[in-house]
C-alpha positions in Angstrom: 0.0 0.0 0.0 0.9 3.6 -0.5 1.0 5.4 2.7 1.6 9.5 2.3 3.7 10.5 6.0 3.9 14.0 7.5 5.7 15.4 10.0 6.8 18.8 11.5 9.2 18.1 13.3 11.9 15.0 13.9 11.1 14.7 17.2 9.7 11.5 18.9 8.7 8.7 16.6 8.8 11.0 13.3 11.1 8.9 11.8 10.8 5.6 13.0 6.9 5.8 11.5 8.7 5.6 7.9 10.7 3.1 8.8 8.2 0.7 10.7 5.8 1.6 7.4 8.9 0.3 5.2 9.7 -2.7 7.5 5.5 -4.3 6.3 6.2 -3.5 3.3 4.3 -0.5 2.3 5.4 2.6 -0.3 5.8 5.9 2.0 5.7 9.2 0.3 7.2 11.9 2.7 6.3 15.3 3.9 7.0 18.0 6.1 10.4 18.0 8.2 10.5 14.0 6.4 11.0 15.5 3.3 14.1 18.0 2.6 12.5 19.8 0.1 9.3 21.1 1.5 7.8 23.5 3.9 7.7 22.0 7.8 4.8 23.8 9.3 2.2 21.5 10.5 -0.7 22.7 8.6 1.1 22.5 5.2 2.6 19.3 5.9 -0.3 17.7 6.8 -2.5 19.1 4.4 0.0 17.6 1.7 0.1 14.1 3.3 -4.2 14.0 3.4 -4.0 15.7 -0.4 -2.4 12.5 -1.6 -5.2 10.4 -0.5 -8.0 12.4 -1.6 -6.3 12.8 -5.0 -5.5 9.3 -5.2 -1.8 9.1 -4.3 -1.7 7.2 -1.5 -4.0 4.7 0.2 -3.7 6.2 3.4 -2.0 8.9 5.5 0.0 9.4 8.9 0.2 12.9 10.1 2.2 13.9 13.4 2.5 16.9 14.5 3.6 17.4 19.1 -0.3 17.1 20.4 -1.5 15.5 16.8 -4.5 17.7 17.5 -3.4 20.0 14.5 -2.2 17.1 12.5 -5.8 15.9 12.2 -7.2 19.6 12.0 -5.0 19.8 8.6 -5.9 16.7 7.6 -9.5 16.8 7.7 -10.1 20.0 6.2 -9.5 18.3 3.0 -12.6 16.9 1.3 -12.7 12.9 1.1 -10.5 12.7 4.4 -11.3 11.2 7.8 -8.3 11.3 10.1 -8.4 10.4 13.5 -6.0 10.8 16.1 -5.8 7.7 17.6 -3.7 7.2 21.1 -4.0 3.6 21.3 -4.8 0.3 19.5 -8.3 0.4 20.4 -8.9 3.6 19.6 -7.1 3.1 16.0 -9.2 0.0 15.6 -12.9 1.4 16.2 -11.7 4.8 13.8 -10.9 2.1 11.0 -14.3 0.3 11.7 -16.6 3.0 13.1 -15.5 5.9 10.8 -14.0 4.2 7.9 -10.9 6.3 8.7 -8.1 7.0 6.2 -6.3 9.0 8.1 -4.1 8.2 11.4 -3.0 11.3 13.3 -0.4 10.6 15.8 1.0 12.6 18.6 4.9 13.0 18.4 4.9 13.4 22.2 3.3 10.8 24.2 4.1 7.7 21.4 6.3 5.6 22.0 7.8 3.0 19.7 6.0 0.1 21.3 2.3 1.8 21.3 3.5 2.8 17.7 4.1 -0.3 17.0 0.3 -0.8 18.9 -1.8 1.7 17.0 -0.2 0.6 13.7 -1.3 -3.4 14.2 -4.6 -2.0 14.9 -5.1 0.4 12.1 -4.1 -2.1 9.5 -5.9 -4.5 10.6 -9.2 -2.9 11.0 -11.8 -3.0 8.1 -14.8 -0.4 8.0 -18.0 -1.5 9.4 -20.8 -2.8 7.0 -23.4 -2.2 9.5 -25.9 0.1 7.7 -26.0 2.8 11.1 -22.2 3.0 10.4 -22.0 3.0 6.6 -24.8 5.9 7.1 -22.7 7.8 9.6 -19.8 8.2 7.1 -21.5 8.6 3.8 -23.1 11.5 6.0 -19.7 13.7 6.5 -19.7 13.2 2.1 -22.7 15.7 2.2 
């Protein structure tokens, strides 16, 4: 899978999200302080990184910014994007089944390898709900 990765800063887990993405086997595309050549700031970064998905560039998206609160604000103000900042494997696996997420916003400071590790497990292996309350729920933030 193609997974688009932004970051602001290096800090915390920034880079070992690329490299744990690499290690399954996926395709990361790089933004933010991951990538040399473009702007750092949060809201750009992370813009670009939920751009790719709604264009069709990548599958899915990780965005981290310190909190990952503004990760996921720059995220979701693109149309066709649901990110959810997810501090835990449960909470990564209900976003994937519940809201059919495409989007996993990650704090840089409180995750540590382990739960990274954690939250990734979860998100991947999530699938989106069938159940016609949930399939409703989404196809209602489309409107």
């Amino acid at each position: 899978m193609r997974i688009a990765v932004a970051a602001d800063s290096l800090d915390g887990v920034a880079a070992r999200i690329v490299g744990e993405l690499s290690e399954r086997g996926h395709e990361v595309v790089t933004h933010g302080a991951l990538n040399e050549a473009e702007r750092d700031d949060w809201a750009w970064a992370c813009e670009a990184a939920a751009r790719d998905v709604a264009e069709g560039r990548a599958e899915q998206a990780v965005v981290c910014c310190w909190t990952g609160t503004g990760a996921s604000i720059a995220a979701n103000k693109v149309r066709g994007v649901r990110a959810a900042l997810c501090a835990d494997g449960y909470t990564a696996d209900g976003a994937r089944r519940w809201n059919d997420a495409n989007v996993l916003a990650l704090s840089l400071r409180v995750v540590s390898e382990p739960l990274l590790k954690e939250i990734l497990d979860a998100w991947f292996a999530g699938t989106a709900s069938t159940d016609p309350a949930d399939v409703a729920n989404v196809e209602h933030l489309e409107t």
